[in-house]
Each structure stands twice: as C-alpha cells, then as structure tokens.
CSV table of C-alpha atoms in Angstrom, one decimal:
chain,number,residue,atom,x,y,z
A,1,MET,CA,0.0,0.0,0.0
A,2,VAL,CA,1.3,3.5,-0.9
A,3,LEU,CA,0.4,6.4,1.4
A,4,ASN,CA,0.8,9.9,0.3
A,5,PHE,CA,1.4,12.8,2.7
A,6,THR,CA,1.8,16.5,2.4
A,7,LEU,CA,5.3,17.7,3.4
A,8,ASP,CA,5.3,21.3,4.6
A,9,PHE,CA,8.9,22.6,4.7
A,10,TRP,CA,10.8,25.8,5.1
A,11,ILE,CA,14.5,26.9,5.4
A,12,GLU,CA,15.8,27.7,8.9
A,13,GLU,CA,19.4,28.6,9.5
A,14,GLY,CA,20.4,27.2,6.1
A,15,ARG,CA,18.7,23.8,6.6
A,16,TYR,CA,15.5,22.4,5.3
A,17,VAL,CA,13.0,21.7,8.1
A,18,GLY,CA,9.8,19.9,7.5
A,19,LYS,CA,6.7,18.2,8.9
A,20,LEU,CA,4.1,15.9,7.6
A,21,ARG,CA,0.7,17.7,7.6
A,22,GLU,CA,-1.3,14.4,8.0
A,23,ALA,CA,1.0,12.9,10.7
A,24,PRO,CA,1.3,15.3,13.7
A,25,GLY,CA,4.5,15.0,15.5
A,26,VAL,CA,6.6,13.9,12.5
A,27,PHE,CA,9.3,16.5,12.0
A,28,SER,CA,12.8,16.3,10.5
A,29,GLN,CA,15.5,18.3,8.8
A,30,GLY,CA,18.2,18.0,6.1
A,31,LYS,CA,20.9,19.8,4.3
A,32,SER,CA,18.9,19.5,1.0
A,33,LEU,CA,15.3,18.9,0.1
A,34,GLU,CA,16.2,15.3,-0.9
A,35,GLU,CA,17.9,14.7,2.4
A,36,LEU,CA,14.8,16.1,4.2
A,37,LYS,CA,12.5,13.8,2.3
A,38,THR,CA,14.7,10.8,3.3
A,39,ASN,CA,14.8,11.9,6.9
A,40,ILE,CA,11.1,12.5,7.1
A,41,ARG,CA,10.4,9.0,5.8
A,42,ASP,CA,12.7,7.6,8.5
A,43,ALA,CA,11.0,9.8,11.2
A,44,TYR,CA,7.6,8.6,10.1
A,45,ASP,CA,8.7,4.9,10.2
A,46,LEU,CA,10.0,5.4,13.8
A,47,VAL,CA,6.8,7.1,15.0
A,48,MET,CA,4.7,4.3,13.4
A,49,GLN,CA,6.9,1.6,15.1
A,50,GLU,CA,6.5,3.3,18.5
A,51,THR,CA,2.7,3.6,18.2
A,52,MET,CA,2.0,0.1,16.9
A,53,PRO,CA,1.0,-2.3,19.6
A,54,THR,CA,3.3,-5.1,20.4
A,55,PRO,CA,1.8,-8.5,19.5
A,56,VAL,CA,1.2,-10.8,22.5
A,57,GLU,CA,1.9,-14.5,22.0
C-alpha cells in the first residue's frame, strides 16, 4: 500500500526543516530537500513503530 502525505517545509538557519501535515509529531531536517525527504520518511517509520501495539503470543 502506498500512502501519500503532504510535506510542509521551510528553510531555517540554512537547513530544510519539515513536517508531515497528516501525521502530527513527525518532523525532521536535512541539508537539502532530498535529504529532508529521506529523513522525514525515517522519522515517520520510527513514529509508526512506536505507536504500533506489540503482539502478544
């Protein structure tokens, strides 16, 4: 399944900073827009791993 999100970004102190509009709490930064996109995907994955319930055997 492919999910599409809106990346709001701006430049702050020479770095790209961004957040996902549809996923509150997912923020990241990068030296370039491409690095920001990679980092925001990683941040989203980490947030999803933390919020997913752990299966009980």
